[in-house]
mmCIF file of C-alpha atoms in Angstrom:
data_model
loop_
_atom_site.group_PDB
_atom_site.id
_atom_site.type_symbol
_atom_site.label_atom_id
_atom_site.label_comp_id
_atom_site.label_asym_id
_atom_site.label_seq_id
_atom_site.Cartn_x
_atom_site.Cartn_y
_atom_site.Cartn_z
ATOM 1 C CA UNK A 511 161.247 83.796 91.286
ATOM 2 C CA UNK A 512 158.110 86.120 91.646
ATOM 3 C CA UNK A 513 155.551 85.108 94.502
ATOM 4 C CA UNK A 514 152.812 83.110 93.700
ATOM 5 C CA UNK A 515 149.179 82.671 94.825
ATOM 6 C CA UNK A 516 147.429 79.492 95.420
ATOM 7 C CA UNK A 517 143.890 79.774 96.072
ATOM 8 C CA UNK A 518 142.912 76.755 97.625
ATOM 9 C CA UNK A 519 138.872 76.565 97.962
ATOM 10 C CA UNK A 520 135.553 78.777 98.368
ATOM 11 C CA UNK A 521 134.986 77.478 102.157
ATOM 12 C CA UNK A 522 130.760 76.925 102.998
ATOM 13 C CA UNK A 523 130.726 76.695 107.247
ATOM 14 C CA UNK A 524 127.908 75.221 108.517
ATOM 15 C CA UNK A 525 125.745 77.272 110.805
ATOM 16 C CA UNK A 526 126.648 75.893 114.125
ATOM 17 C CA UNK A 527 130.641 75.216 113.353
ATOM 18 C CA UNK A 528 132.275 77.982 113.210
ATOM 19 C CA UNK A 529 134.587 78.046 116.066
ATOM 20 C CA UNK A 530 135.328 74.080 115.279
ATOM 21 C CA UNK A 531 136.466 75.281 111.564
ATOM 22 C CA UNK A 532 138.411 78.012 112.725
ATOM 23 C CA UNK A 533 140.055 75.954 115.473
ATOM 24 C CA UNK A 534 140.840 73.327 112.508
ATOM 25 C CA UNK A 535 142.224 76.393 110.211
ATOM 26 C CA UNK A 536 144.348 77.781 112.562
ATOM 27 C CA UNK A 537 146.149 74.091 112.740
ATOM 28 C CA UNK A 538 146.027 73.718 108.944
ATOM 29 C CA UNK A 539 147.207 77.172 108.186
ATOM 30 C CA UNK A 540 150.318 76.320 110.534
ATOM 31 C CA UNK A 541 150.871 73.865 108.244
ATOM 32 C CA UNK A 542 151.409 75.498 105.430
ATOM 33 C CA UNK A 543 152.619 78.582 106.584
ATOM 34 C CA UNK A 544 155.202 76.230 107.769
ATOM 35 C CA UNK A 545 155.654 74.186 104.036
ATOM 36 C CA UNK A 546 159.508 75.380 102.472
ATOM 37 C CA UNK A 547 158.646 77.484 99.661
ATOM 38 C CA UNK A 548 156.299 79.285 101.485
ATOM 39 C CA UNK A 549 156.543 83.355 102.303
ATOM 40 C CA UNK A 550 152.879 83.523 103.475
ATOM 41 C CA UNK A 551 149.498 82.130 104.080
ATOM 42 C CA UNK A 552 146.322 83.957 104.540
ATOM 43 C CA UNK A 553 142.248 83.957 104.129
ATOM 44 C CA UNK A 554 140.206 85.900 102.527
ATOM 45 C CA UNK A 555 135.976 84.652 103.285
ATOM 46 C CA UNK A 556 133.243 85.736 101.415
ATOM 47 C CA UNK A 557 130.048 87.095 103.228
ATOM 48 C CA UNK A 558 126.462 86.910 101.783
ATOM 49 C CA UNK A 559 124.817 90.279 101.440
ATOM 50 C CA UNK A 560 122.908 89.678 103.890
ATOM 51 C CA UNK A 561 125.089 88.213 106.745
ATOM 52 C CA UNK A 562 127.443 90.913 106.133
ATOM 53 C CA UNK A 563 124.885 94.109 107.200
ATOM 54 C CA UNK A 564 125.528 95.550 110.818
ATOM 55 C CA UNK A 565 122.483 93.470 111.906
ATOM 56 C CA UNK A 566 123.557 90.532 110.188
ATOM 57 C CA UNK A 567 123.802 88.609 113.836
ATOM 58 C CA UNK A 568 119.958 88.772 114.050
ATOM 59 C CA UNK A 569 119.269 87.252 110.977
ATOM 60 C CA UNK A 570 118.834 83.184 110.415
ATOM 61 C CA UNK A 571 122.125 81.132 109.699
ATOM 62 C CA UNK A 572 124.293 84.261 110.148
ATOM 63 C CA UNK A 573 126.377 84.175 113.307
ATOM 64 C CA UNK A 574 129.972 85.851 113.734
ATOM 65 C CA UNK A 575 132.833 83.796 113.446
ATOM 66 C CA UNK A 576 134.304 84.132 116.791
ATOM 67 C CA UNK A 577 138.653 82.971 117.731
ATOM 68 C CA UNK A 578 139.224 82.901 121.662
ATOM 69 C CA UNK A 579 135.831 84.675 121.993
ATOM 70 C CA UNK A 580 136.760 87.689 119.775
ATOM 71 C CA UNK A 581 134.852 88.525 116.502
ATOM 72 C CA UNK A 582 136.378 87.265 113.269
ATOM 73 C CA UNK A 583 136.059 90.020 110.614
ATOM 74 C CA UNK A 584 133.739 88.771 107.407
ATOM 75 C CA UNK A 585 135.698 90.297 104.620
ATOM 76 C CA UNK A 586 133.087 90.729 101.604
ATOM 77 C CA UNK A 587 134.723 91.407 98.317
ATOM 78 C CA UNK A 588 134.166 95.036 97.247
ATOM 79 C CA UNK A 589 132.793 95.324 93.315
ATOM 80 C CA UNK A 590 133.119 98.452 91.020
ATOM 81 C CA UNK A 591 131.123 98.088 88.194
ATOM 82 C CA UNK A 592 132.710 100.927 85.273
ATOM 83 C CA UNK A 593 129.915 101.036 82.887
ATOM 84 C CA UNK A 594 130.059 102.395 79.729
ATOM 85 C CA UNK A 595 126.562 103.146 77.125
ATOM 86 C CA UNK A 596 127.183 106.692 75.167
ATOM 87 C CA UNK A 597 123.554 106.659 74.655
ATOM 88 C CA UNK A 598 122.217 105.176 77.510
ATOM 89 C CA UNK A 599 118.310 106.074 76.832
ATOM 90 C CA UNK A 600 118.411 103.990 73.752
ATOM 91 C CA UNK A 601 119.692 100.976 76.032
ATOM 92 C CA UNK A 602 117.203 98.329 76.536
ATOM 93 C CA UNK A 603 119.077 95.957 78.666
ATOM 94 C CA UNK A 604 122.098 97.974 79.863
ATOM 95 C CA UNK A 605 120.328 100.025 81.880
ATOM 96 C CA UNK A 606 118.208 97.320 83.349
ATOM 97 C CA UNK A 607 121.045 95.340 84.062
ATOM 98 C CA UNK A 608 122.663 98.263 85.752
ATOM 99 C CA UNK A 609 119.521 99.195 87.794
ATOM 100 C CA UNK A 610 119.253 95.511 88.769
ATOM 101 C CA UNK A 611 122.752 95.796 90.889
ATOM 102 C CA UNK A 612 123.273 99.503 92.065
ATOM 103 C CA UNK A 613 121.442 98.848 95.420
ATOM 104 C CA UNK A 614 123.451 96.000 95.973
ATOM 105 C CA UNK A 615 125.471 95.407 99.359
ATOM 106 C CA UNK A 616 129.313 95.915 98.318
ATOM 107 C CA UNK A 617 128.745 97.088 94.514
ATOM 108 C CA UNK A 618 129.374 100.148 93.204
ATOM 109 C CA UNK A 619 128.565 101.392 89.551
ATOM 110 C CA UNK A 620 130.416 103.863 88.016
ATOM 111 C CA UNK A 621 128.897 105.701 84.977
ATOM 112 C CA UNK A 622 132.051 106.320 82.946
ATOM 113 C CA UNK A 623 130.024 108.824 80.466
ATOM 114 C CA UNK A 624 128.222 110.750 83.064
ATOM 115 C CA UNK A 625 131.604 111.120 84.815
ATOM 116 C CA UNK A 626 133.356 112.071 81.716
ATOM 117 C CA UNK A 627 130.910 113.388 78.925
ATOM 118 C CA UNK A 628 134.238 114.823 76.987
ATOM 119 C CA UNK A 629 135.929 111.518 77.308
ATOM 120 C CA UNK A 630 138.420 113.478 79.302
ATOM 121 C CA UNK A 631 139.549 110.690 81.917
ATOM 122 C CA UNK A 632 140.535 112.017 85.242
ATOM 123 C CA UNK A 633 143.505 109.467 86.131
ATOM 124 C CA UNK A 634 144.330 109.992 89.195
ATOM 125 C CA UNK A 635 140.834 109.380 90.313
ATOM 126 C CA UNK A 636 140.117 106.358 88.549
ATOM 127 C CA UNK A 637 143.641 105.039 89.687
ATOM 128 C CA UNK A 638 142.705 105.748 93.459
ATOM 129 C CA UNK A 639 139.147 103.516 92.851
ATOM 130 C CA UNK A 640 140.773 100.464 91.412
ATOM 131 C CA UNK A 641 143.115 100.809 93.997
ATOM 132 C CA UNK A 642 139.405 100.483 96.433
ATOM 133 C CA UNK A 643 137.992 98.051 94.900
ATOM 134 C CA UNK A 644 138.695 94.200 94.885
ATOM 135 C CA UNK A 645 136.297 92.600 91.665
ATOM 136 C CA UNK A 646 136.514 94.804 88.428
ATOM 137 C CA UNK A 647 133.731 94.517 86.311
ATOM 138 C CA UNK A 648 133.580 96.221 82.616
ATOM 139 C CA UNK A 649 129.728 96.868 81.338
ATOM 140 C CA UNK A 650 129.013 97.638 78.111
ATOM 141 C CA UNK A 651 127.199 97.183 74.737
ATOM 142 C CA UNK A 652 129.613 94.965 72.142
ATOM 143 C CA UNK A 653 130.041 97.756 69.481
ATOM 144 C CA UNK A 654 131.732 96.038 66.569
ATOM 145 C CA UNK A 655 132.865 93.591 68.429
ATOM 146 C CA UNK A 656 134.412 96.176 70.977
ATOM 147 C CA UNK A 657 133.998 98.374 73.150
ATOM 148 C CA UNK A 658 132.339 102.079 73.354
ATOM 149 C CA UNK A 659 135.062 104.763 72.481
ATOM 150 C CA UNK A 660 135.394 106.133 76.412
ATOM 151 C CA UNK A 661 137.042 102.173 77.152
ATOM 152 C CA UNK A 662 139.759 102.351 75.153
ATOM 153 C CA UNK A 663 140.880 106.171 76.247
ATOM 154 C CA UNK A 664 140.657 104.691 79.976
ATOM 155 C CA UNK A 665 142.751 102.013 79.428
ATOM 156 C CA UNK A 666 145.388 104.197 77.224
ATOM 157 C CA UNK A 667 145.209 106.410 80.117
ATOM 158 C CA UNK A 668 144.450 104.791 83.439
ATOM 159 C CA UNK A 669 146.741 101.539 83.175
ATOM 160 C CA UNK A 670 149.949 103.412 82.930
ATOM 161 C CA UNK A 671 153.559 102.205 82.808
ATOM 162 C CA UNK A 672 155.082 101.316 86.850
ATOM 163 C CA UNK A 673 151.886 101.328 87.784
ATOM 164 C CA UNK A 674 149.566 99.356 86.408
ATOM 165 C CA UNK A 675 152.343 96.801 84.513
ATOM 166 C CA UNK A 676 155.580 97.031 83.973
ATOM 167 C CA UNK A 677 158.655 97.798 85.994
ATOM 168 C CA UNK A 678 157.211 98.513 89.795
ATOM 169 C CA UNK A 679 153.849 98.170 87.996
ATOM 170 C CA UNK A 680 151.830 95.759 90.533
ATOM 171 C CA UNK A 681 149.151 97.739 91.809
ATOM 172 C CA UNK A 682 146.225 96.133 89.833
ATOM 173 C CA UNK A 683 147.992 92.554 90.884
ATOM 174 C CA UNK A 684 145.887 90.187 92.496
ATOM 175 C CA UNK A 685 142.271 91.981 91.210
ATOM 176 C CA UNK A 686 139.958 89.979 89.949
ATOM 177 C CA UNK A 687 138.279 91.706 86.353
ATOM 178 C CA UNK A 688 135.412 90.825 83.729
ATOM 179 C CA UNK A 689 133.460 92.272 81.135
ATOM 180 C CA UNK A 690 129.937 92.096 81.465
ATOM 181 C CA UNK A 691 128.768 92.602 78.013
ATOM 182 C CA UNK A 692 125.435 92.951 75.798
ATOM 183 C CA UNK A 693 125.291 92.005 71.844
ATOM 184 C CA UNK A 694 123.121 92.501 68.425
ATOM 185 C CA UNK A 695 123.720 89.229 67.583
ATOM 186 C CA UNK A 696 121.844 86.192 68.687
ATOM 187 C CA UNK A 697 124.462 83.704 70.729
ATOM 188 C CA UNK A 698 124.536 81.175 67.610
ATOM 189 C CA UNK A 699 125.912 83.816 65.558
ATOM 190 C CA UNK A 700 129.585 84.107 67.994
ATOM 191 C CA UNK A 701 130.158 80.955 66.443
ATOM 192 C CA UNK A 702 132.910 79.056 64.110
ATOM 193 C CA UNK A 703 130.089 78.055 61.864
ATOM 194 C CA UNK A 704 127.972 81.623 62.669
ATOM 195 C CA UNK A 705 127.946 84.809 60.707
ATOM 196 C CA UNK A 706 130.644 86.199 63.218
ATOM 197 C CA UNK A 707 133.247 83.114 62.915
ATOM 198 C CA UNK A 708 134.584 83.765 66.074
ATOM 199 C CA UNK A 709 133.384 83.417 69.801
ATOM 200 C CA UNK A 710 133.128 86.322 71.925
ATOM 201 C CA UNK A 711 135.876 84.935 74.410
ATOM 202 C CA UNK A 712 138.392 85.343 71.202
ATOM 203 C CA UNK A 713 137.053 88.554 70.615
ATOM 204 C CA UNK A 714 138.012 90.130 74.236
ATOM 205 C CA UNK A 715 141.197 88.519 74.069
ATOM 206 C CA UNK A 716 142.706 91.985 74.312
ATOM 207 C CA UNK A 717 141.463 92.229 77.442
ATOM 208 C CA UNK A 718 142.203 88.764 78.871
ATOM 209 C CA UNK A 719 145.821 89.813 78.018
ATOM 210 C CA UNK A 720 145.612 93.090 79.770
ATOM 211 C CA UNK A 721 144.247 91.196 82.873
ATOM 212 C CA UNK A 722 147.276 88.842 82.454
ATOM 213 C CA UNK A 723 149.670 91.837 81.965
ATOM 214 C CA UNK A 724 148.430 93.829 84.904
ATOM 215 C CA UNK A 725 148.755 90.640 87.179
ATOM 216 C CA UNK A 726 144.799 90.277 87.271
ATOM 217 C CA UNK A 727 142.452 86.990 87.381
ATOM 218 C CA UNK A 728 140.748 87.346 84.271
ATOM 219 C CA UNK A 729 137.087 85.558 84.527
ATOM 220 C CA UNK A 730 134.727 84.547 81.654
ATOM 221 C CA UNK A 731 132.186 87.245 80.337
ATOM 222 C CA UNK A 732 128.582 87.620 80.803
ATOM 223 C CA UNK A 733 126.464 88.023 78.067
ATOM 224 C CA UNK A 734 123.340 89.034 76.967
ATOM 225 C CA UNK A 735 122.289 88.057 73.392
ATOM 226 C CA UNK A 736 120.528 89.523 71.560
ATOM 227 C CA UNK A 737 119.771 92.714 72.928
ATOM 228 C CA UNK A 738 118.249 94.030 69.885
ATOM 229 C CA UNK A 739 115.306 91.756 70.460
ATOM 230 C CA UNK A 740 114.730 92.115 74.300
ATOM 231 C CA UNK A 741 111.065 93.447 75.033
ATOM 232 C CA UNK A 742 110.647 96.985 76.232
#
């Protein structure tokens, strides 16, 4: 039987209480470290931008979490945003929505056309910055009802055989992935009674079942309709 993951909760601590919840976690996660069935427990915690900067301990409501007076380490999830707009200065949300995050504690965008302008894919590299990253996140415009051209020769070339799926192939296992997308169309038209006929969920099912294939979490999109008609 292949391991399993159960993830249990997202965990809010009170400012105040965080050596009484990690007293009360180290009991409970005796427990079920202890259940038959189970190989292994552990905890991942999630970190605000701001409580998780060297001088977070300065700042209001962020204190460290502290077990027998020594620091527990705030894991933040690390992002990589691989964006993809072959004409990025026609864009008129892409690049806004791009500019909106690249400052952002923890996220890192990576320009897949700038990097590769003869949609030659390095593998190895991109290989080693999944490998870095914990939240996948695919950006780009919805070109008949797909992707731009540079996707599809990364996944034909970057999710390879015993490595990304496959026999041996786990290293992508356990990532969490999701496109963040932008479309012509206004919303009512990814419809069963709009123009399109289908939703845009059915329309990335190829990549929910690469997610699922590759052992990833697979998250609903984000989308921006209709792009066309956004202001300058």
């Amino acid at each position: 039987m292949r391991s399993m993951v159960l993830e249990i909760a997202l965990i809010d601590i009170r400012p105040g209480q965080e050596d009484d919840f990690v007293r009360a976690y180290a009991k409970a996660r005796h427990l079920v470290a202890t259940t038959p069935g189970c190989r292994s427990a552990s905890a991942t915690t999630w970190a605000s931008s701001a409580c998780a900067r060297p001088d977070a301990t300065a700042r209001a409501g962020c204190r460290p979490l502290r077990r027998g007076g020594t620091p527990v380490r705030m894991a933040a999830r690390r992002v990589r945003i691989n964006f993809a707009h072959p004409v990025l200065e026609r864009s008129r949300v892409n690049r806004r929505l791009v500019d909106a995050v690249r400052d952002l504690d923890g996220v890192t965008v990576h320009d897949l056309y700038e990097a590769y302008p003869t949609l030659q894919v390095n593998v190895g590299r991109e290989q080693d910055l999944l490998l870095a990253h914990d939240v996948i996140v695919f950006q780009h415009p919805f070109y008949w009802y797909s992707t731009p051209a540079l996707l599809k020769e990364w996944q034909d070339h970057v999710l390879e055989y015993g490595w990304a799926y496959g026999e041996g192939g786990t290293a992508l296992r356990g990532k969490v992935t999701l496109n963040a997308i932008t479309t012509g169309g206004p919303a009512a038209a990814y419809h069963r009674a709009g123009y399109n006929r289908v939703t845009v969920p059915e329309l990335l099912a190829p990549w929910e079942q690469t997610a699922n294939l590759c052992g990833k979490r697979f998250l609903a999109p984000v989308v921006v309709h209709p792009a066309l008609r956004v202001v300058r």
